[in-house]
CSV table of C-alpha atoms in Angstrom, one decimal:
chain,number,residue,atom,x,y,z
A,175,UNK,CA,22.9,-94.5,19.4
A,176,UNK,CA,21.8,-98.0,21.3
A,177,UNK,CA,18.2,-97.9,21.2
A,178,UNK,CA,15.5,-100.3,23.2
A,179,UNK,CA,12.7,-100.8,21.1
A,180,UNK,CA,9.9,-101.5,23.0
A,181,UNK,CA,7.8,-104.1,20.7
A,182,UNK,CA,4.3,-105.0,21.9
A,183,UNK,CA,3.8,-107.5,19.1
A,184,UNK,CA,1.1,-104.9,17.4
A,185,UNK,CA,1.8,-103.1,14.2
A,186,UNK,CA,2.9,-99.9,15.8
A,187,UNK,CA,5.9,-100.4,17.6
A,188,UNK,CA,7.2,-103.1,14.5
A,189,UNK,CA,7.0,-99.7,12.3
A,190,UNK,CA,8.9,-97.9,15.1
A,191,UNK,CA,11.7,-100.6,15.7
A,192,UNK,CA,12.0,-100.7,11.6
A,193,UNK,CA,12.5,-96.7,11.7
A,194,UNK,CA,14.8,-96.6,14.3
A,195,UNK,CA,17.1,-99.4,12.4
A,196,UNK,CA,16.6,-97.6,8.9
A,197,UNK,CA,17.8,-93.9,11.0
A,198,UNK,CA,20.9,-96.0,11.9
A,199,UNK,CA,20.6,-96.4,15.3
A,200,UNK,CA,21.8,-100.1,16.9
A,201,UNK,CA,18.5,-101.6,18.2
A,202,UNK,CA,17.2,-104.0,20.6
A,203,UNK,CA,13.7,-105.0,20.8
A,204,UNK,CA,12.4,-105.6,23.8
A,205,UNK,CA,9.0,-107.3,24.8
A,206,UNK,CA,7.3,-106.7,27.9
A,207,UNK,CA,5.8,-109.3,29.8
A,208,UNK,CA,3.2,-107.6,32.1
A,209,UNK,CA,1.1,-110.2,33.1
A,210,UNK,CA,1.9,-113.8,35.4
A,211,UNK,CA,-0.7,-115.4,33.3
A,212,UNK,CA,-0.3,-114.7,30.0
A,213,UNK,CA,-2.9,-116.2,28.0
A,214,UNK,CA,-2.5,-117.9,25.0
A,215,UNK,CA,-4.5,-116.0,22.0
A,216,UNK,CA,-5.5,-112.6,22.3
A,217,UNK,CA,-9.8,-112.1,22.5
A,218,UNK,CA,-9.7,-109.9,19.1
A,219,UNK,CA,-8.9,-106.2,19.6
A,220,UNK,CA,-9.0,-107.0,23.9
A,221,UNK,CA,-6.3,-107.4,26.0
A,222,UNK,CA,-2.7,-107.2,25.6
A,223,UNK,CA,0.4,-109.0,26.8
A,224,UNK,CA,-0.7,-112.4,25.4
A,225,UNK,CA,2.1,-115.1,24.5
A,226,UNK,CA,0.9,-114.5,20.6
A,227,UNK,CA,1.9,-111.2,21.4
A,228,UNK,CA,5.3,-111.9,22.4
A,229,UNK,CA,5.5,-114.6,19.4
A,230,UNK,CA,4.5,-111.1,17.1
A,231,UNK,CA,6.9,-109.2,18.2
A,232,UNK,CA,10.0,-111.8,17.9
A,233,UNK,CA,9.1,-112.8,14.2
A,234,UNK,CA,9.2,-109.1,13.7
A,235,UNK,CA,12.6,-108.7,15.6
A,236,UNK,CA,13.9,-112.0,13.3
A,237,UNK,CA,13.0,-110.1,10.0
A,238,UNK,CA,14.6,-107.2,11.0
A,239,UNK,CA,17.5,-109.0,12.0
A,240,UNK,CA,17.5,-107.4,15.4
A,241,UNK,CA,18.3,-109.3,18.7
A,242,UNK,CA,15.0,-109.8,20.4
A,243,UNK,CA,14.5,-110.2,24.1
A,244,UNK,CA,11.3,-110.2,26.8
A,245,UNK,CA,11.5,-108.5,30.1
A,246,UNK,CA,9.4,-109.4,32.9
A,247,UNK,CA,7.7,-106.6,34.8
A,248,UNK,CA,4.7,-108.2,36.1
A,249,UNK,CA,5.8,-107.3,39.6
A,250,UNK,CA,6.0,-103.8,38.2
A,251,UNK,CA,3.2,-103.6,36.3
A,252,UNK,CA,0.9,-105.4,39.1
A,253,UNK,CA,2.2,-103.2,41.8
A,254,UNK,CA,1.8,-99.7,40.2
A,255,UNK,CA,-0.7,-100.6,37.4
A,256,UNK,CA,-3.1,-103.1,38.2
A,257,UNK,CA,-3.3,-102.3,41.7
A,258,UNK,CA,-3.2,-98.6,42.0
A,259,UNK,CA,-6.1,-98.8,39.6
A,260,UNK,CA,-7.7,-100.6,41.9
A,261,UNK,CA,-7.1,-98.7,45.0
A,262,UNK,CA,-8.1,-95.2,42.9
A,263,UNK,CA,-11.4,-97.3,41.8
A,264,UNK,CA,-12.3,-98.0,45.7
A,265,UNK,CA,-11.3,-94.7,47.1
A,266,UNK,CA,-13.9,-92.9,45.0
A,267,UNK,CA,-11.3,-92.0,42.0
A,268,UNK,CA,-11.4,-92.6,38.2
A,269,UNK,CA,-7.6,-93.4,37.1
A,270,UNK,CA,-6.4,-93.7,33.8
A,271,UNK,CA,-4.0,-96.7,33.8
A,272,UNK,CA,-2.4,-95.7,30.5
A,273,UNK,CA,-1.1,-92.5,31.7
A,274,UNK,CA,0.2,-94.8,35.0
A,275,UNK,CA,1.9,-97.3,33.2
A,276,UNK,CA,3.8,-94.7,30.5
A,277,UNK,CA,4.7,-93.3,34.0
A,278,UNK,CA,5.9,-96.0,36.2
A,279,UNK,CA,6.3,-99.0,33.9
A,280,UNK,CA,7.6,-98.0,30.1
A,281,UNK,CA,9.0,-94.4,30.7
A,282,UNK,CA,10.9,-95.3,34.6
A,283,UNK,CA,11.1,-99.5,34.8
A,284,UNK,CA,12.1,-99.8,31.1
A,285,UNK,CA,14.0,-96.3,30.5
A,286,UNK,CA,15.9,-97.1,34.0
A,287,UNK,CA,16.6,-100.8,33.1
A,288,UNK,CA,17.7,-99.6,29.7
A,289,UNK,CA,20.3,-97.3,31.0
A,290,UNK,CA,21.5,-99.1,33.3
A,291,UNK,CA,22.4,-101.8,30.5
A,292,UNK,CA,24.3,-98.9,28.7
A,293,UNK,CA,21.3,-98.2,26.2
A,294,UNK,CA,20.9,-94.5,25.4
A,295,UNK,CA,17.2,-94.1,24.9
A,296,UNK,CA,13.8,-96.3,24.5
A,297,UNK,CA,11.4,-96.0,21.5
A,298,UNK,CA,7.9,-96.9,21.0
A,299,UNK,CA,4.9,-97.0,18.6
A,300,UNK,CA,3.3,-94.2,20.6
A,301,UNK,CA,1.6,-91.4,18.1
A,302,UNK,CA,3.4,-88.0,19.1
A,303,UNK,CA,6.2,-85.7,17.8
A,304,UNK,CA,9.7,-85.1,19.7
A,305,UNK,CA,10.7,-81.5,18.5
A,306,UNK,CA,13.9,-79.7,19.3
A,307,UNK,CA,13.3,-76.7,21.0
A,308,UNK,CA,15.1,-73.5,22.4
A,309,UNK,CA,15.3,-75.2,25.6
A,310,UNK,CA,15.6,-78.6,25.0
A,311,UNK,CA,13.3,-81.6,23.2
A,312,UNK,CA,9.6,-80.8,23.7
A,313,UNK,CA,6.6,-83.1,23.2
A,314,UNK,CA,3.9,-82.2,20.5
A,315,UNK,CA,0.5,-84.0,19.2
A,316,UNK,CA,1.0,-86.3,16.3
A,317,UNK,CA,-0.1,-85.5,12.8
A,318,UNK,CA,-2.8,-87.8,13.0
A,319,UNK,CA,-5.2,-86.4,15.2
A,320,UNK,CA,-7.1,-88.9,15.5
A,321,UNK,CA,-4.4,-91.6,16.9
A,322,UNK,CA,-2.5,-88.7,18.9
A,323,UNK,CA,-1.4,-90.0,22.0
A,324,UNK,CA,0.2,-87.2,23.6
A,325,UNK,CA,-2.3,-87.0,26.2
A,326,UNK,CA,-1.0,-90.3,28.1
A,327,UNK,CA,2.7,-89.1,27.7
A,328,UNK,CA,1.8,-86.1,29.4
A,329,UNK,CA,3.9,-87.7,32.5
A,330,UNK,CA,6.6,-87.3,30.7
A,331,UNK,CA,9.5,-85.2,32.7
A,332,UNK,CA,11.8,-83.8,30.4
A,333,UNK,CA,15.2,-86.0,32.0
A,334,UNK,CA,13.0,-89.1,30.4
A,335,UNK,CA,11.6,-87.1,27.0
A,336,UNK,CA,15.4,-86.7,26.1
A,337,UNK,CA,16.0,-90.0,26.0
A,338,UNK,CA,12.6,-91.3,24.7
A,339,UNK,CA,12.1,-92.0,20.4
A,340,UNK,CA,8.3,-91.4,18.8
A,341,UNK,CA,9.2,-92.5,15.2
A,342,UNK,CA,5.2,-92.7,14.1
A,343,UNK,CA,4.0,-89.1,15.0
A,344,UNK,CA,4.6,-87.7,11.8
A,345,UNK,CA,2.8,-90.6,9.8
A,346,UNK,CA,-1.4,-91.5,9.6
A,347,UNK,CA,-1.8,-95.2,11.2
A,348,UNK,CA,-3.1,-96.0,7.4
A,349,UNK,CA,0.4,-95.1,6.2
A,350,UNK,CA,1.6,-97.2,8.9
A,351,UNK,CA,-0.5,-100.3,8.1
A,352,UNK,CA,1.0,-99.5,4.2
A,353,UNK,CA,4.2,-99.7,5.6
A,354,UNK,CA,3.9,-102.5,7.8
A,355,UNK,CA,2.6,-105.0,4.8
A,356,UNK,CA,5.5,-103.0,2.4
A,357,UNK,CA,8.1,-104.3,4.7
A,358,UNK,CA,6.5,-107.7,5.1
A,359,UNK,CA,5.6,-107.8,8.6
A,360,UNK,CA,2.3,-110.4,9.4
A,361,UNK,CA,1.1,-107.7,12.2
A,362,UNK,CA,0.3,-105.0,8.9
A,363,UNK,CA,-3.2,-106.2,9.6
A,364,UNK,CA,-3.5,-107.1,13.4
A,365,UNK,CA,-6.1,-105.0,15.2
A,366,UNK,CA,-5.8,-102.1,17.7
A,367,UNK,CA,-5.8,-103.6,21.4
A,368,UNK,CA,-8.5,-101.3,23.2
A,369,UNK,CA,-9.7,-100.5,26.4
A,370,UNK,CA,-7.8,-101.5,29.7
A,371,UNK,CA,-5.5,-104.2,28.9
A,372,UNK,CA,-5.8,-106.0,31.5
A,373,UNK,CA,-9.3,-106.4,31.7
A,374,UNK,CA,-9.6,-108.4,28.4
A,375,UNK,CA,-13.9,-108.6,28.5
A,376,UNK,CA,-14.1,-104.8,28.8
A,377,UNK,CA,-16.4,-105.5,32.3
A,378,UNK,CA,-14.8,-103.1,34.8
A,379,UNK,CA,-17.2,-103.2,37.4
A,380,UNK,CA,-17.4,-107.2,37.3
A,381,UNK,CA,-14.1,-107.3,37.0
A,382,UNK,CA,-13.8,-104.7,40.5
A,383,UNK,CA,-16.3,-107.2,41.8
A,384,UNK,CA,-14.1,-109.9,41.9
A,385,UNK,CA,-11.3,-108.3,43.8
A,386,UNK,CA,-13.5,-105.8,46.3
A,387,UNK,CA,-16.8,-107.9,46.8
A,388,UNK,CA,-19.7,-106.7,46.9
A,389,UNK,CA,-20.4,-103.1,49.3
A,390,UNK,CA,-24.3,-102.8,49.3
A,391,UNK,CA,-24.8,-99.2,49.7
A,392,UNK,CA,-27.1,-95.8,48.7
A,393,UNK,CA,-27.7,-93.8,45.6
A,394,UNK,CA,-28.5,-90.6,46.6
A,395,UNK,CA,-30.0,-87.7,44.2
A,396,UNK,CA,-28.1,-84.7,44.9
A,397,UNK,CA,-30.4,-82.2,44.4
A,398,UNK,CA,-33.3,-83.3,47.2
A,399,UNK,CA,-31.3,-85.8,48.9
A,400,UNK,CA,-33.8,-88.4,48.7
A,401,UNK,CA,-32.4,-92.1,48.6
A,402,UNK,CA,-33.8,-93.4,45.3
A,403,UNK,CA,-32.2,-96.9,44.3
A,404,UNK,CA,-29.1,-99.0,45.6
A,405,UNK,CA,-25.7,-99.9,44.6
A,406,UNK,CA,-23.2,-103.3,45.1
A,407,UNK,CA,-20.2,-101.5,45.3
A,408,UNK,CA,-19.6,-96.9,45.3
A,409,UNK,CA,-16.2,-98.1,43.4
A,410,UNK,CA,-18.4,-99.3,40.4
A,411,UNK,CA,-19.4,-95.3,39.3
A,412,UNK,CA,-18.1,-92.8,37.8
A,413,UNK,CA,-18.6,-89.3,37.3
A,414,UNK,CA,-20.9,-89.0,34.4
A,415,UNK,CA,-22.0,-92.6,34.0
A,416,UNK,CA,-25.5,-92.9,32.7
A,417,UNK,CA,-25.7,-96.5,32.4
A,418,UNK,CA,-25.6,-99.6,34.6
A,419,UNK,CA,-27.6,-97.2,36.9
A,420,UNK,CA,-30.8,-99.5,38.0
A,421,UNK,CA,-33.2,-96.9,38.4
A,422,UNK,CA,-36.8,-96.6,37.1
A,423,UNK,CA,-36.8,-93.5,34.9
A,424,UNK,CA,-40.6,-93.1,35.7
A,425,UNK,CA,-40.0,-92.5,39.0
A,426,UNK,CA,-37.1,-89.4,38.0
A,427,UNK,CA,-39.9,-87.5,36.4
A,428,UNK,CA,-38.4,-89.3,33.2
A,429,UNK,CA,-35.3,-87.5,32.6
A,430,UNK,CA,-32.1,-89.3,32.3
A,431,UNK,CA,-29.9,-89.0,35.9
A,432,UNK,CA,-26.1,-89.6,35.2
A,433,UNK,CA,-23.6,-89.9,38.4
A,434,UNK,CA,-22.6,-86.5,39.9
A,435,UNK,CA,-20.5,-88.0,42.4
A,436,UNK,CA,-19.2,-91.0,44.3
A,437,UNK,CA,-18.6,-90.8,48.0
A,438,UNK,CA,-16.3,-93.9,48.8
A,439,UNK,CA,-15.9,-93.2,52.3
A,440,UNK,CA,-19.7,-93.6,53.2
A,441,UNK,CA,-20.4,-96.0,50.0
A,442,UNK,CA,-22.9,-93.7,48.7
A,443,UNK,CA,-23.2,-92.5,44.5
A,444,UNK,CA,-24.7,-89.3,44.0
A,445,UNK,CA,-26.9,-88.9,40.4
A,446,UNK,CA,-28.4,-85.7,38.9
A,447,UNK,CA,-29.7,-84.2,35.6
A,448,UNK,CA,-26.8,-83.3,32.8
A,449,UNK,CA,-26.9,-79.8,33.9
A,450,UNK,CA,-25.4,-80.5,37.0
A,451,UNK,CA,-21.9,-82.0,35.1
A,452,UNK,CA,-20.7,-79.3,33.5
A,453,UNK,CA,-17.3,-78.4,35.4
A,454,UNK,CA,-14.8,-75.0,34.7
A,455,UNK,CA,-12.5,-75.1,38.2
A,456,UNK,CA,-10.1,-77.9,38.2
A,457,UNK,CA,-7.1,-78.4,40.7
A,458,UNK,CA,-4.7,-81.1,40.3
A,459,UNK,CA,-1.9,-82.7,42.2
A,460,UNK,CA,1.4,-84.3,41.7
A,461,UNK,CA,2.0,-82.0,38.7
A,462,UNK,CA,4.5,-83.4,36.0
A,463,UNK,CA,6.3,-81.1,33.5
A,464,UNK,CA,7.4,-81.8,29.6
A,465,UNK,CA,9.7,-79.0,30.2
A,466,UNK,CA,10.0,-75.9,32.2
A,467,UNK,CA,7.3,-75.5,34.9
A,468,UNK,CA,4.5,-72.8,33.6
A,469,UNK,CA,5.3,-69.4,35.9
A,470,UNK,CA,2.6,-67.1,37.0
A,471,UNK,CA,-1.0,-67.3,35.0
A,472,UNK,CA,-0.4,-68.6,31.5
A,473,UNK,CA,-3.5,-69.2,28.5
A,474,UNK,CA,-3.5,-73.1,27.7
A,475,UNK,CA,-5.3,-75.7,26.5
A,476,UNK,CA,-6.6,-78.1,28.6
A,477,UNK,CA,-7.4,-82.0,27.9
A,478,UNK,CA,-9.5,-83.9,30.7
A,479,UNK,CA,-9.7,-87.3,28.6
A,480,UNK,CA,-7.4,-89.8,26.2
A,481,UNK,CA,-9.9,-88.4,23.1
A,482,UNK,CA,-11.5,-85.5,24.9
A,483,UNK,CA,-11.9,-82.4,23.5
A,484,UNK,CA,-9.1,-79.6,24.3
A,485,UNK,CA,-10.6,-76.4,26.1
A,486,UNK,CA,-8.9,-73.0,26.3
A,487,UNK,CA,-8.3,-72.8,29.8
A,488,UNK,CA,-5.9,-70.5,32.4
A,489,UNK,CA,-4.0,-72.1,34.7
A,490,UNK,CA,-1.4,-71.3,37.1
A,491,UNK,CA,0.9,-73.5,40.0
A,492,UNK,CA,-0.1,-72.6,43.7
A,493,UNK,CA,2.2,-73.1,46.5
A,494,UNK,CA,0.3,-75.3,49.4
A,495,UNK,CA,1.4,-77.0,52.9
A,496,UNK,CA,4.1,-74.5,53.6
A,497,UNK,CA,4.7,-73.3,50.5
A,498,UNK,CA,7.2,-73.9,47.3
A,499,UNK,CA,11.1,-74.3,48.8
A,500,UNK,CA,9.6,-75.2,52.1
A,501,UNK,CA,9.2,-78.9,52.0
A,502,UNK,CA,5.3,-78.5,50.7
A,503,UNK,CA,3.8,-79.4,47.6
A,504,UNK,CA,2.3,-76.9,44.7
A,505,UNK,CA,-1.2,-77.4,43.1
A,506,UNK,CA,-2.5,-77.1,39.8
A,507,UNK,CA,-5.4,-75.0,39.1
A,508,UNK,CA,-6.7,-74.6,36.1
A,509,UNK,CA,-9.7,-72.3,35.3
A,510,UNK,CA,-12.2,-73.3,31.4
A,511,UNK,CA,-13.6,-71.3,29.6
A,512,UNK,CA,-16.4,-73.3,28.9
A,513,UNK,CA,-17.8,-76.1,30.9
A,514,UNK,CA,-16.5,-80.0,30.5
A,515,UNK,CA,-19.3,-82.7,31.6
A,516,UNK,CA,-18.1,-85.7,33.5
A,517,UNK,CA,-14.8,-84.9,34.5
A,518,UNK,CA,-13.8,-86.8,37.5
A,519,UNK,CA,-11.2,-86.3,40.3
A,520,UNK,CA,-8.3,-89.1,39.5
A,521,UNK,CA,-8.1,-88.9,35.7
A,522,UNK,CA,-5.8,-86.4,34.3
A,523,UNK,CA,-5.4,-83.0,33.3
A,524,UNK,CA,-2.7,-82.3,30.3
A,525,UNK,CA,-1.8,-78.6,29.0
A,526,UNK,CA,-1.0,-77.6,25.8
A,527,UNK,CA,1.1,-74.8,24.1
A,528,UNK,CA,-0.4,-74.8,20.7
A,529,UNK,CA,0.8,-78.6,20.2
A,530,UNK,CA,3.4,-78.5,22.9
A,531,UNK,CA,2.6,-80.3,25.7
A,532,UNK,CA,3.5,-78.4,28.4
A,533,UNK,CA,2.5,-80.8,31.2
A,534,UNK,CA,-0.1,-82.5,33.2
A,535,UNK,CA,-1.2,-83.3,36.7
A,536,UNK,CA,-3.8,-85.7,38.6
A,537,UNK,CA,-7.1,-84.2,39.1
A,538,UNK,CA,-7.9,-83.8,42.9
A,539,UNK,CA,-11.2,-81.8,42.5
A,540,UNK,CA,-13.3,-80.1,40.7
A,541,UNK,CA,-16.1,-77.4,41.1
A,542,UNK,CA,-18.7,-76.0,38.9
């Protein structure tokens, strides 16, 4: 089978590129330039895309003997990426941009590309398991639970899981950094890139700043209504944020307020006490399945975050605007069983089978 590797320049996807060569397959690594200024050196575990990155990923390419090449998708990546992010940010929305760019960049620009070149699938250092099922491949969590990213390949449809290669979800990422040094590759050592990648100093708000200016507006408590502090911008909240607040706690009786809610359209930020986050009614939009689409009321579990907790949950697909076959769309609603604090409408919600994952959707909102 001709495989793209998709080779980051971290340790990962060189273990994933070496597996897919040692299973026989013919592969071609592939780096993916996302960025229009790449920068020279990475900032320690921050950031991504960096031209030491690409340099990473071609010495790994020349010791596995592998023709290496780098694909630019800044456009890509800036249109549905870095500027979605920034629209969901300023309409009052918390997105995920890991889930977004496993969507639109990795799993449709790079999968698409790859075909169209007369490749047969893409694999990458992602942590999750590909099992053959009954009815077709299905998606499961990784052994290591800890590194299991089958929450952000919950976007997968299964047209792109059948031709998509997870060779590291059966191994511990210690085993993988063994590996990595066994076979001689420099990167056994390199450090995890965390947080948003493109926002290498880990300041989102500042960062938001930049590109929306500063919106002077109201922070509201939600119980009494009463105006107690002010904000520079709604899009800098999120639900559940207890710092970067600016409020006296002396005059909240002392208790610690965390956001509630954030009201783009009139630039206001609600706050409240924890017991007003806990959330059990969720309904989501642009659902996307792993496999077949659940039918009727089925007993899942739900994720709400990357490395949130899963919750035993019932959900079930509702027809809405004119209903299923009639040109409208169907909503996800899923009901917990016990209540999740700060879950905000924009990120996702993913549902498992036992390990299967069976899908996921955007959340739209939420109730109590």
């Amino acid at each position: 089978m001709r495989v793209v590797a998709a080779m980051s320049g971290g340790v990962d996807s060189a273990v994933a590129a070496a597996r897919m060569l040692d299973a026989g397959h013919e592969v071609v690594g592939v780096h993916l330039a996302l960025s229009r200024s790449a920068k020279t050196l990475r900032e320690g575990a921050r950031g991504c895309c960096t031209i030491e990155d690409a340099g990473d990923a071609r010495r790994v390419a020349d010791r596995l003997g592998i023709p290496f090449y780098v694909w630019d998708m800044a456009g890509a990546f800036q249109r549905d990426v870095i500027d979605d992010f920034v629209a969901e940010y300023e309409a009052g929305r918390t997105p995920n941009p890991c889930l977004r760019c496993n969507e639109k960049i990795k799993f449709a620009a790079l999968l698409d590309k790859a075909l169209a070149l007369g490749f047969d699938a893409v694999a990458t250092g992602h942590y999750a398991q590909v099992v053959e099922g009954t009815a077709g491949r299905e998606l499961h969590r990784a052994v290591d639970e800890g590194k299991d990213q089958s929450y952000v390949l919950g976007v997968l449809d299964a047209d792109q899981l059948a031709r998509s290669f997870f060779p590291l979800g059966d191994t511990t990422k210690p085993q993988i950094r063994e590996e990595a040094a066994a076979r001689g590759f420099a990167v056994a050592k390199k450090p995890d890139s965390h947080d948003i990648c493109f926002i290498a100093d880990g300041n989102t708000r500042g960062w938001l700043t930049e590109r929306l200016g500063e919106r002077p507006g109201e922070i509201v408590d939600e119980v009494s209504g009463e105006v107690v502090g002010a904000h520079q911008g709604s899009y800098g909240f999120t639900v559940g944020q207890r710092r970067g607040l600016g409020l006296e706690r002396s005059s909240l009786d002392g208790s610690p307020r965390f956001v509630t809610g954030v009201d783009a359209r009139d630039n206001r930020v609600f706050i409240g006490t924890s017991d007003l986050l806990g959330v059990r009614h969720v309904v989501g939009q642009s659902a996307r399945w792993c496999g077949p689409a659940p039918s009727g009321e089925v007993r899942v579990g739900a994720q709400l975050r990357a490395h949130g907790e899963e919750i035993p949950a019932t959900a079930r697909v509702e027809a809405c605007d004119g209903g299923e076959g009639q040109g409208g769309e169907s909503r996800l609603v899923v009901d917990l069983d016990e209540p999740v604090r700060g879950v905000a409408p924009g990120q996702s919600v993913v549902l498992y089978d036992g390990t299967r994952v069976v899908g996921s959707a955007t959340i739209a909102t939420t109730a109590r």
